[in-house]
């Protein structure tokens, strides 16, 4: 049993940092304290009710006579002891509900923070995994894990474990208390609950106020969740460019900012699911006190009063809701336990987060790029086998071949995103197998994908995102705008380069998107550039114009063109068929 618990603990909490574990432990201890306080508060009801019914029983007790003077006892005899006891009970429970309120706020903030931190660290772990890791992963699955599964894991699985521990302690104490009271004073007798006239009105009023606040917080949180999902999707969809341009920190900062803005609304919405419980308990308790005063006013028997109060206070008020929550938490833990394996998997291999010391050095290609007997395969199936190629500096080379022939794989190998299973890649005389050389070479490489991705940011940011390590060069951006014939577009926009590109890129044509992507690639001032089917989604006239612009701006840059369009071959200095 202990071995199983230890295994469960190590598996579940292995993904949390020491600081996160401390937060969880502190939260559990606070909830345990509240459970013990609730047990004590319920246990006080019966003796205080006895005092209400027969205050002389307390004042005539030997302990009271020994510790207090006769004058003081006579003074208390003249007071309205019943009212004082009622006020004591209300005060004791009011303190409990105030403490409970702040503990719920603490619980909500802790869980929301854990969700944000775990979501951030999971996304970060994925972004810093080697490029090859993503080749057999579906973006949709990764997106779902980061955005949905993490939420379920924290708010249902982890919160279920925390709630289960505190509720078991509470139920155990209440059961023990009920047994002691029943055996010591009278047989347990559960009567029909008394409901005061204003109970329904207070409940309706409370939920109306709560609903109004939720209407404000709900859309705000939804928007922030959408923003987070958007940046996660963009980070995964453009993983090749992210890895090549080393843009991991850009997307992580966007996620962090959105999480910070959503903390308040997220904490409130999560906490609001717990508010009704203790509100209803408070209103219900007030109703019990009113019923008690009414029963005493109309001379109900003491046995009847105590029986009603004990049945409602000990069993109805706390025991059954806690049993219900225990059952729900057990269901949550069972239902969401599978998510633990998915999250743990994302943390495996985290030691490879940084493949090499990150630097801003660039390799200046002086002579040529050489591939010597390069082989590479997926799942032991070779896509590239004993491939040899030389690309001279300043050369415009085309690679043609059928789909699946390995054209994109060769490009990934040259860019240093994939390491060949056999053979070597040399940049002049430097081997890309060296991590430092690999990173420096990637700083000298640009890539234009077949499916252009534009982030939801300004046109200016979409261009300079390929080189975030340097301060934005406005003059260079304007020069690229002119070179790639984007001036007419920019001048037609109200905010020019500061225009935000819409989701789905609905405000740019295919040719305009292609020009922005080319400006982005050239902004990096690369030594080597890969164009992956750059004209596949363009009409013939636009495709011709794009290729002419590329040739015009090539200068001494080395370019690798991947295509199946034979009409583009005249633009190449050399064509390789595979």
Coordinates of C-alpha atoms in Angstrom, one line a residue:
X1 CA 0.0 0.0 0.0
X2 CA 2.7 2.4 1.0
X3 CA 4.7 1.5 -2.1
X4 CA 1.7 2.2 -4.3
X5 CA 1.2 5.6 -2.6
X6 CA 4.9 6.4 -3.0
X7 CA 4.8 5.5 -6.7
X8 CA 1.7 7.6 -7.2
X9 CA 3.3 10.6 -5.5
X10 CA 6.5 10.4 -7.5
X11 CA 4.7 10.1 -10.8
X12 CA 2.2 12.8 -10.1
X13 CA 4.4 15.4 -8.5
X14 CA 7.6 14.7 -10.5
X15 CA 6.6 17.4 -13.0
X16 CA 6.4 20.1 -10.3
X17 CA 9.3 22.3 -9.2
X18 CA 10.2 22.5 -5.5
X19 CA 8.4 25.9 -5.3
X20 CA 5.3 24.5 -6.8
X21 CA 5.3 21.5 -4.4
X22 CA 5.6 23.9 -1.5
X23 CA 2.5 25.8 -2.7
X24 CA 0.5 22.6 -2.9
X25 CA 1.7 21.5 0.5
X26 CA 0.8 24.9 2.1
X27 CA -2.6 24.7 0.4
X28 CA -3.3 21.2 1.8
X29 CA -2.2 22.3 5.3
X30 CA -4.5 25.3 5.2
X31 CA -7.4 23.2 4.0
X32 CA -6.7 20.7 6.8
X33 CA -6.7 23.5 9.3
X34 CA -10.1 24.6 8.0
X35 CA -11.4 21.1 8.2
X36 CA -10.3 20.8 11.9
X37 CA -11.9 24.2 12.6
X38 CA -15.1 23.1 11.0
X39 CA -15.2 20.0 13.2
X40 CA -14.6 22.1 16.3
X41 CA -17.3 24.6 15.2
X42 CA -19.8 21.8 14.7
X43 CA -18.8 20.2 18.0
X44 CA -19.5 23.4 19.9
X45 CA -23.2 23.5 18.8
X46 CA -24.6 20.8 21.2
X47 CA -23.1 22.1 24.5
X48 CA -23.9 25.7 23.6
X49 CA -27.5 24.6 22.8
X50 CA -27.7 23.0 26.2
X51 CA -26.7 26.3 27.8
X52 CA -29.4 28.1 25.8
X53 CA -32.0 25.7 27.1
X54 CA -30.9 25.6 30.7
X55 CA -28.3 28.3 31.5
X56 CA -28.5 27.5 35.2
X57 CA -26.9 24.2 34.5
X58 CA -23.7 26.0 33.6
X59 CA -23.7 28.6 36.4
X60 CA -24.4 25.9 39.0
X61 CA -21.6 23.7 37.8
X62 CA -18.9 23.0 40.4
X63 CA -16.1 24.2 38.0
X64 CA -17.8 27.6 37.6
X65 CA -18.4 28.0 41.3
X66 CA -14.7 27.2 42.1
X67 CA -13.3 29.7 39.6
X68 CA -15.8 32.6 39.8
X69 CA -17.1 34.6 42.7
X70 CA -20.7 34.6 43.8
X71 CA -21.2 38.2 42.7
X72 CA -20.0 37.4 39.2
X73 CA -22.2 34.4 38.9
X74 CA -25.2 36.4 40.1
X75 CA -24.3 39.1 37.5
X76 CA -24.4 36.5 34.7
X77 CA -27.7 35.2 36.0
X78 CA -29.3 38.6 35.3
X79 CA -28.1 38.6 31.7
X80 CA -29.8 37.2 28.6
X81 CA -27.6 34.2 28.3
X82 CA -29.5 32.8 25.4
X83 CA -28.8 35.8 23.3
X84 CA -25.2 35.9 24.3
X85 CA -24.7 32.2 23.3
X86 CA -26.4 32.8 19.9
X87 CA -24.1 35.7 19.3
X88 CA -21.1 33.6 20.2
X89 CA -22.1 30.8 17.8
X90 CA -22.7 33.3 15.0
X91 CA -19.4 35.0 15.7
X92 CA -17.5 31.7 15.7
X93 CA -19.1 30.6 12.4
X94 CA -18.6 34.0 10.9
X95 CA -14.9 33.8 11.6
X96 CA -14.9 30.4 10.0
X97 CA -16.5 31.7 6.8
X98 CA -14.2 34.6 6.6
X99 CA -11.2 32.3 6.9
X100 CA -12.9 30.0 4.4
X101 CA -13.4 32.8 2.0
X102 CA -9.7 33.7 2.0
X103 CA -8.6 30.1 1.8
X104 CA -10.8 29.6 -1.3
X105 CA -9.2 32.7 -2.8
X106 CA -5.8 31.3 -1.9
X107 CA -6.7 27.9 -3.4
X108 CA -8.0 29.5 -6.6
X109 CA -4.9 31.7 -7.1
X110 CA -2.6 28.8 -6.3
X111 CA -4.3 26.5 -8.8
X112 CA -4.5 29.2 -11.5
X113 CA -0.8 30.0 -11.0
X114 CA 0.1 26.3 -11.1
X115 CA -1.9 26.0 -14.4
X116 CA 0.0 29.0 -15.9
X117 CA 3.4 27.8 -14.7
X118 CA 2.8 24.2 -15.9
X119 CA 1.3 25.4 -19.2
X120 CA 4.3 27.7 -19.7
X121 CA 6.9 25.1 -18.8
X122 CA 5.3 22.4 -20.9
X123 CA 5.1 24.7 -23.9
X124 CA 8.7 25.7 -23.3
X125 CA 9.9 22.1 -23.0
X126 CA 8.3 21.4 -26.3
X127 CA 9.7 24.4 -28.1
X128 CA 13.2 23.6 -26.9
X129 CA 13.0 19.9 -28.0
X130 CA 15.1 19.0 -31.1
X131 CA 13.3 19.7 -34.4
X132 CA 13.3 16.0 -35.2
X133 CA 11.0 15.4 -32.2
X134 CA 8.1 17.2 -34.1
X135 CA 8.4 15.2 -37.3
X136 CA 6.1 12.4 -36.0
X137 CA 3.9 14.7 -33.8
X138 CA 0.6 16.3 -34.7
X139 CA 0.3 20.0 -33.9
X140 CA -3.3 19.5 -32.9
X141 CA -2.4 17.0 -30.2
X142 CA 0.3 19.2 -28.8
X143 CA -2.0 22.2 -28.9
X144 CA -4.7 20.3 -27.1
X145 CA -2.3 19.1 -24.4
X146 CA -0.9 22.6 -23.7
X147 CA -4.3 24.4 -23.8
X148 CA -6.8 21.8 -22.5
X149 CA -5.2 18.9 -20.9
X150 CA -3.0 21.0 -18.6
X151 CA -6.2 22.8 -17.4
X152 CA -8.0 19.5 -16.7
X153 CA -4.9 18.1 -14.9
X154 CA -4.6 21.1 -12.5
X155 CA -8.3 22.0 -11.9
X156 CA -9.7 18.5 -11.8
X157 CA -6.9 16.0 -11.1
X158 CA -4.6 18.0 -8.7
X159 CA -7.5 19.9 -7.2
X160 CA -9.3 16.6 -6.8
X161 CA -6.4 15.1 -4.8
X162 CA -6.2 18.2 -2.6
X163 CA -10.0 18.2 -2.0
X164 CA -10.1 14.5 -1.4
X165 CA -7.5 14.7 1.4
X166 CA -9.2 17.6 3.2
X167 CA -12.7 16.2 2.8
X168 CA -11.7 12.8 4.2
X169 CA -10.3 14.5 7.3
X170 CA -13.5 16.5 7.7
X171 CA -15.8 13.5 7.2
X172 CA -13.8 11.4 9.6
X173 CA -14.0 14.1 12.3
X174 CA -17.7 14.7 11.8
X175 CA -18.5 11.0 11.9
X176 CA -16.5 10.6 15.1
X177 CA -18.2 13.7 16.6
X178 CA -21.7 12.4 15.7
X179 CA -21.0 9.1 17.3
X180 CA -19.7 10.7 20.5
X181 CA -22.6 13.2 20.8
X182 CA -25.2 10.5 20.0
X183 CA -23.9 8.0 22.6
X184 CA -23.3 10.7 25.2
X185 CA -26.5 12.7 25.1
X186 CA -29.3 11.2 23.1
X187 CA -30.2 9.0 20.1
X188 CA -29.4 10.8 16.8
X189 CA -32.7 12.1 15.3
X190 CA -32.8 13.9 12.0
X191 CA -35.9 16.1 11.7
X192 CA -37.4 18.1 8.9
X193 CA -35.3 21.2 8.2
X194 CA -36.9 24.5 9.0
X195 CA -36.7 27.2 6.3
X196 CA -37.1 30.8 7.0
X197 CA -39.1 33.1 4.7
X198 CA -36.2 35.1 3.4
X199 CA -34.0 32.1 2.4
X200 CA -35.1 31.8 -1.2
X201 CA -34.9 35.6 -1.7
X202 CA -31.3 35.7 -0.4
X203 CA -30.2 32.8 -2.6
X204 CA -31.7 34.4 -5.7
X205 CA -30.2 37.8 -4.9
X206 CA -26.8 36.2 -4.4
X207 CA -26.8 34.3 -7.7
X208 CA -27.9 37.4 -9.6
X209 CA -25.0 39.4 -8.2
X210 CA -22.5 36.5 -8.9
X211 CA -23.9 36.0 -12.4
X212 CA -23.4 39.7 -13.2
X213 CA -19.8 39.6 -12.2
X214 CA -19.2 36.3 -14.2
X215 CA -20.6 38.0 -17.3
X216 CA -17.9 40.5 -17.1
X217 CA -15.0 38.2 -16.2
X218 CA -16.1 35.4 -18.5
X219 CA -15.5 37.1 -21.9
X220 CA -12.2 38.6 -20.7
X221 CA -10.9 35.2 -19.7
X222 CA -12.2 33.6 -22.9
X223 CA -10.3 36.2 -25.0
X224 CA -7.1 35.7 -23.1
X225 CA -7.4 31.9 -23.5
X226 CA -7.9 32.5 -27.2
X227 CA -4.8 34.6 -27.3
X228 CA -2.8 32.0 -25.5
X229 CA -4.1 29.2 -27.8
X230 CA -3.3 31.4 -30.8
X231 CA 0.4 31.9 -29.9
X232 CA 0.8 28.3 -29.0
X233 CA -0.6 27.3 -32.4
X234 CA 1.6 29.7 -34.2
X235 CA 4.7 28.5 -32.2
X236 CA 4.0 24.9 -33.2
X237 CA 2.9 25.5 -36.8
X238 CA 6.0 27.4 -37.6
X239 CA 8.4 25.2 -35.7
X240 CA 11.0 25.1 -38.4
X241 CA 11.3 28.9 -38.5
X242 CA 11.1 29.1 -34.7
X243 CA 14.1 26.6 -34.4
X244 CA 16.0 28.3 -37.2
X245 CA 15.5 31.9 -36.1
X246 CA 15.6 30.9 -32.4
X247 CA 12.3 32.7 -31.7
X248 CA 11.3 30.5 -28.7
X249 CA 11.5 33.4 -26.3
X250 CA 9.3 35.6 -28.4
X251 CA 6.4 33.2 -28.2
X252 CA 7.1 32.4 -24.5
X253 CA 6.9 36.1 -23.7
X254 CA 3.6 36.5 -25.5
X255 CA 2.2 33.5 -23.5
X256 CA 3.5 35.0 -20.2
X257 CA 1.9 38.4 -20.8
X258 CA -1.5 36.9 -21.7
X259 CA -1.4 34.7 -18.6
X260 CA -0.6 37.7 -16.4
X261 CA -3.6 39.6 -17.7
X262 CA -6.0 36.7 -17.3
X263 CA -4.9 35.8 -13.7
X264 CA -7.5 38.0 -11.9
X265 CA -10.5 36.9 -14.0
X266 CA -9.4 33.2 -14.0
X267 CA -9.0 33.2 -10.3
X268 CA -12.5 34.8 -9.8
X269 CA -14.3 32.4 -12.1
X270 CA -12.7 29.4 -10.6
X271 CA -13.4 30.6 -7.1
X272 CA -17.0 31.5 -7.9
X273 CA -17.7 27.7 -8.3
X274 CA -17.0 27.4 -4.6
X275 CA -18.7 30.5 -3.3
X276 CA -22.3 29.1 -3.5
X277 CA -21.5 26.3 -1.1
X278 CA -20.4 28.3 1.9
X279 CA -22.9 31.1 1.1
X280 CA -25.8 28.6 1.3
X281 CA -24.3 27.1 4.4
X282 CA -24.2 30.6 6.0
X283 CA -27.8 31.4 5.1
X284 CA -28.8 27.9 6.2
X285 CA -27.1 28.4 9.6
X286 CA -28.8 31.7 10.1
X287 CA -32.1 30.0 9.3
X288 CA -31.4 27.4 12.0
X289 CA -30.6 30.0 14.5
X290 CA -33.9 31.8 13.8
X291 CA -35.7 28.5 14.0
X292 CA -34.1 27.9 17.4
X293 CA -35.2 31.2 18.8
X294 CA -38.7 30.6 17.5
X295 CA -38.8 27.1 19.0
X296 CA -37.6 28.5 22.3
X297 CA -40.1 31.3 22.1
X298 CA -43.0 28.9 21.6
X299 CA -41.8 26.6 24.5
X300 CA -40.6 23.6 22.4
X301 CA -39.2 20.9 24.6
X302 CA -35.5 20.8 25.2
X303 CA -35.1 17.3 23.8
X304 CA -36.8 18.3 20.6
X305 CA -34.7 21.4 20.2
X306 CA -31.5 19.6 20.7
X307 CA -32.5 16.7 18.4
X308 CA -33.4 19.1 15.6
X309 CA -30.3 21.2 16.0
X310 CA -28.0 18.2 16.2
X311 CA -29.5 16.4 13.2
X312 CA -29.4 19.5 11.0
X313 CA -26.0 20.9 12.3
X314 CA -23.9 17.7 12.4
X315 CA -25.3 15.5 9.7
X316 CA -27.2 17.7 7.2
X317 CA -25.0 20.7 7.2
X318 CA -21.6 19.2 6.6
X319 CA -21.5 15.5 6.4
X320 CA -23.5 14.8 3.2
X321 CA -22.0 17.6 1.1
X322 CA -18.5 16.4 2.1
X323 CA -19.4 12.8 1.2
X324 CA -20.6 14.0 -2.2
X325 CA -17.4 15.9 -2.8
X326 CA -15.3 12.9 -1.9
X327 CA -17.2 10.9 -4.5
X328 CA -16.8 13.6 -7.1
X329 CA -13.1 14.0 -6.4
X330 CA -12.5 10.3 -6.7
X331 CA -14.2 10.4 -10.1
X332 CA -12.1 13.3 -11.2
X333 CA -8.9 11.6 -10.1
X334 CA -9.8 8.4 -12.0
X335 CA -11.0 10.2 -15.1
X336 CA -8.1 12.6 -15.5
X337 CA -5.2 10.3 -14.3
X338 CA -4.2 9.5 -17.9
X339 CA -3.2 13.2 -18.5
X340 CA -0.3 12.7 -16.0
X341 CA 1.5 10.4 -18.5
X342 CA 1.2 12.9 -21.3
X343 CA 2.6 15.8 -19.2
X344 CA 5.4 13.7 -17.8
X345 CA 6.3 12.8 -21.4
X346 CA 6.7 16.5 -22.3
X347 CA 9.3 16.8 -19.5
X348 CA 11.4 13.9 -20.7
X349 CA 14.5 14.9 -22.5
X350 CA 14.4 18.4 -21.0
X351 CA 18.1 18.1 -20.6
X352 CA 18.3 18.8 -24.4
X353 CA 16.4 22.1 -24.1
X354 CA 19.5 24.0 -25.2
X355 CA 21.4 22.1 -27.9
X356 CA 24.4 24.4 -27.7
X357 CA 25.4 27.6 -26.1
X358 CA 23.3 30.2 -27.7
X359 CA 25.3 32.9 -29.5
X360 CA 24.9 35.6 -32.0
X361 CA 27.9 34.6 -34.1
X362 CA 27.4 34.1 -37.8
X363 CA 29.3 31.9 -40.2
X364 CA 30.4 33.8 -43.3
X365 CA 30.3 31.3 -46.2
X366 CA 33.6 31.8 -48.2
X367 CA 33.7 28.8 -50.5
X368 CA 31.0 26.1 -50.6
X369 CA 28.6 23.8 -48.8
X370 CA 29.4 20.1 -49.0
X371 CA 27.2 17.1 -48.3
X372 CA 29.3 13.9 -48.2
X373 CA 27.6 10.5 -48.3
X374 CA 24.6 11.8 -46.3
X375 CA 21.9 9.4 -45.2
X376 CA 18.8 10.0 -43.2
X377 CA 15.6 8.1 -42.4
X378 CA 12.4 8.2 -40.4
X379 CA 11.7 5.0 -38.4
X380 CA 14.5 3.2 -40.0
X381 CA 13.2 4.0 -43.5
X382 CA 15.9 5.9 -45.4
X383 CA 14.6 8.9 -47.2
X384 CA 18.1 10.2 -48.2
X385 CA 20.8 7.6 -49.0
X386 CA 24.5 8.3 -49.6
X387 CA 23.6 11.7 -51.0
X388 CA 26.5 14.0 -52.2
X389 CA 26.1 17.7 -53.1
X390 CA 28.3 20.8 -53.5
X391 CA 26.8 24.3 -53.4
X392 CA 29.2 27.1 -54.3
X393 CA 28.9 30.5 -52.6
X394 CA 26.5 32.8 -54.4
X395 CA 25.0 29.9 -56.4
X396 CA 21.2 29.6 -57.0
X397 CA 20.6 25.9 -57.0
X398 CA 17.3 24.1 -57.6
X399 CA 16.3 20.6 -56.2
X400 CA 13.5 18.9 -58.0
X401 CA 11.9 15.6 -57.4
X402 CA 8.6 13.8 -56.6
X403 CA 6.8 14.3 -53.4
X404 CA 8.5 12.3 -50.6
X405 CA 11.8 12.1 -52.5
X406 CA 13.6 13.8 -49.6
X407 CA 13.9 17.4 -51.0
X408 CA 12.8 19.1 -47.7
X409 CA 14.8 16.6 -45.7
X410 CA 18.0 17.6 -47.5
X411 CA 17.2 21.3 -46.9
X412 CA 16.6 20.6 -43.2
X413 CA 20.0 18.8 -43.0
X414 CA 21.8 21.7 -44.7
X415 CA 20.1 24.2 -42.3
X416 CA 21.3 22.1 -39.3
X417 CA 17.8 21.2 -38.2
X418 CA 18.4 17.5 -38.7
X419 CA 21.6 15.6 -38.2
X420 CA 22.3 12.9 -40.8
X421 CA 22.4 9.3 -39.5
X422 CA 25.4 8.9 -41.8
X423 CA 27.8 11.2 -43.6
X424 CA 28.8 14.8 -42.9
X425 CA 27.8 18.3 -43.8
X426 CA 30.5 20.9 -44.1
X427 CA 30.2 24.7 -44.3
X428 CA 33.6 25.4 -45.9
X429 CA 35.7 23.3 -43.6
X430 CA 33.4 23.4 -40.5
X431 CA 31.5 20.3 -39.7
X432 CA 27.8 20.9 -38.7
X433 CA 28.0 18.0 -36.3
X434 CA 29.6 20.5 -33.9
X435 CA 26.9 22.2 -31.8
X436 CA 28.6 25.6 -31.7
X437 CA 29.1 25.5 -35.5
X438 CA 25.5 24.4 -36.0
X439 CA 24.1 27.4 -34.0
X440 CA 26.4 29.9 -35.7
X441 CA 25.4 28.5 -39.1
X442 CA 21.7 28.8 -38.3
X443 CA 22.3 32.4 -37.5
X444 CA 23.4 32.8 -41.1
X445 CA 20.4 30.9 -42.6
X446 CA 16.9 32.0 -43.7
X447 CA 13.9 30.0 -44.8
X448 CA 10.8 30.8 -46.7
X449 CA 8.2 28.0 -46.3
X450 CA 5.6 26.8 -48.7
X451 CA 2.8 27.8 -46.3
X452 CA 3.6 31.3 -45.2
X453 CA 2.9 32.0 -41.5
X454 CA 2.4 35.5 -40.3
X455 CA 2.0 36.2 -36.6
X456 CA -0.8 38.4 -35.2
X457 CA 1.3 41.5 -34.9
X458 CA 2.4 44.4 -37.0
X459 CA 3.8 44.1 -40.5
X460 CA 7.1 45.5 -39.1
X461 CA 7.3 42.8 -36.4
X462 CA 6.5 40.1 -39.1
X463 CA 9.5 41.3 -41.0
X464 CA 12.0 41.7 -38.2
X465 CA 11.0 38.6 -36.3
X466 CA 13.7 36.6 -38.2
X467 CA 16.3 38.5 -36.2
X468 CA 15.0 39.5 -32.8
X469 CA 18.5 39.5 -31.3
X470 CA 19.1 42.9 -32.8
X471 CA 17.4 46.3 -32.5
X472 CA 14.8 46.9 -35.2
X473 CA 16.5 48.5 -38.2
X474 CA 13.9 50.9 -39.6
X475 CA 16.1 51.8 -42.6
X476 CA 16.7 48.2 -43.5
X477 CA 12.9 47.5 -43.2
X478 CA 12.1 50.4 -45.5
X479 CA 14.7 49.3 -48.0
X480 CA 13.2 45.8 -48.1
X481 CA 9.7 47.2 -48.5
X482 CA 10.9 49.0 -51.6
X483 CA 13.0 46.0 -52.9
X484 CA 10.1 43.6 -52.6
X485 CA 7.5 46.0 -54.0
X486 CA 5.4 46.4 -50.8
X487 CA 5.4 50.2 -50.8
X488 CA 2.0 50.5 -52.5
X489 CA 0.5 48.2 -49.9
X490 CA 2.1 49.9 -46.9
X491 CA 1.2 53.4 -48.1
X492 CA -2.4 52.3 -48.6
X493 CA -2.7 51.3 -44.9
X494 CA -3.8 53.8 -42.3
X495 CA -1.1 52.6 -39.9
X496 CA 1.5 51.6 -42.4
X497 CA 4.1 49.2 -41.1
X498 CA 2.3 49.3 -37.7
X499 CA -0.8 47.7 -39.2
X500 CA -1.8 44.5 -37.3
X501 CA -2.2 41.5 -39.6
X502 CA -5.5 39.8 -39.0
X503 CA -6.0 36.2 -37.9
X504 CA -6.1 34.0 -41.0
X505 CA -4.2 36.7 -42.9
X506 CA -7.5 37.8 -44.6
X507 CA -6.2 41.3 -45.4
X508 CA -3.2 40.2 -47.5
X509 CA -3.2 38.5 -50.9
X510 CA -1.0 35.5 -51.7
X511 CA 1.5 37.6 -53.5
X512 CA 1.6 40.1 -50.6
X513 CA 2.1 37.4 -48.1
X514 CA 5.0 36.0 -50.1
X515 CA 6.6 39.4 -50.4
X516 CA 6.4 39.9 -46.6
X517 CA 7.9 36.4 -46.0
X518 CA 10.8 37.2 -48.4
X519 CA 11.4 40.6 -46.8
X520 CA 11.5 38.7 -43.4
X521 CA 14.1 36.2 -44.8
X522 CA 16.3 38.9 -46.3
X523 CA 16.0 41.1 -43.2
X524 CA 18.1 38.4 -41.5
X525 CA 20.9 39.2 -44.1
X526 CA 21.6 35.5 -44.5
X527 CA 24.5 33.7 -46.1
X528 CA 22.3 30.8 -47.2
X529 CA 18.5 30.8 -48.0
X530 CA 16.1 28.0 -48.6
X531 CA 12.9 28.6 -50.7
X532 CA 10.5 25.7 -50.2
X533 CA 7.9 25.8 -53.1
X534 CA 7.8 29.6 -52.9
X535 CA 5.3 29.9 -55.8
X536 CA 3.1 26.9 -55.4
X537 CA 0.1 28.9 -54.3
X538 CA 0.6 31.8 -56.7
X539 CA -0.7 32.3 -60.3
X540 CA 1.9 32.2 -63.1
X541 CA 2.2 35.9 -63.5
X542 CA 2.7 36.5 -59.8
X543 CA 5.0 33.6 -59.5
X544 CA 7.2 35.0 -62.3
X545 CA 7.3 38.4 -60.6
X546 CA 8.2 36.9 -57.3
X547 CA 11.1 34.9 -58.8
X548 CA 12.4 38.0 -60.6
X549 CA 12.4 40.0 -57.3
X550 CA 14.3 37.1 -55.6
X551 CA 16.9 37.1 -58.4
X552 CA 17.2 40.8 -58.3
X553 CA 17.9 40.8 -54.5
X554 CA 20.1 37.7 -54.4
X555 CA 23.4 39.6 -54.8
X556 CA 26.0 37.2 -53.3
X557 CA 23.6 35.1 -51.3
X558 CA 23.5 31.3 -51.8
X559 CA 20.0 30.1 -52.4
X560 CA 18.5 26.6 -52.5
X561 CA 15.1 26.3 -54.3
X562 CA 12.9 23.3 -53.6
X563 CA 10.3 22.9 -56.3
X564 CA 8.5 20.6 -58.7
X565 CA 7.7 23.5 -61.1
X566 CA 9.9 23.1 -64.1
X567 CA 9.1 26.6 -65.3
X568 CA 11.3 27.9 -62.4
X569 CA 14.4 26.0 -63.6
X570 CA 15.7 28.9 -65.8
X571 CA 16.3 31.0 -62.7
X572 CA 18.7 28.4 -61.3
X573 CA 22.4 28.2 -61.9
X574 CA 22.3 24.4 -61.3
X575 CA 19.5 21.9 -61.0
X576 CA 19.7 18.6 -59.0
X577 CA 17.1 15.9 -59.5
X578 CA 16.4 13.3 -56.8

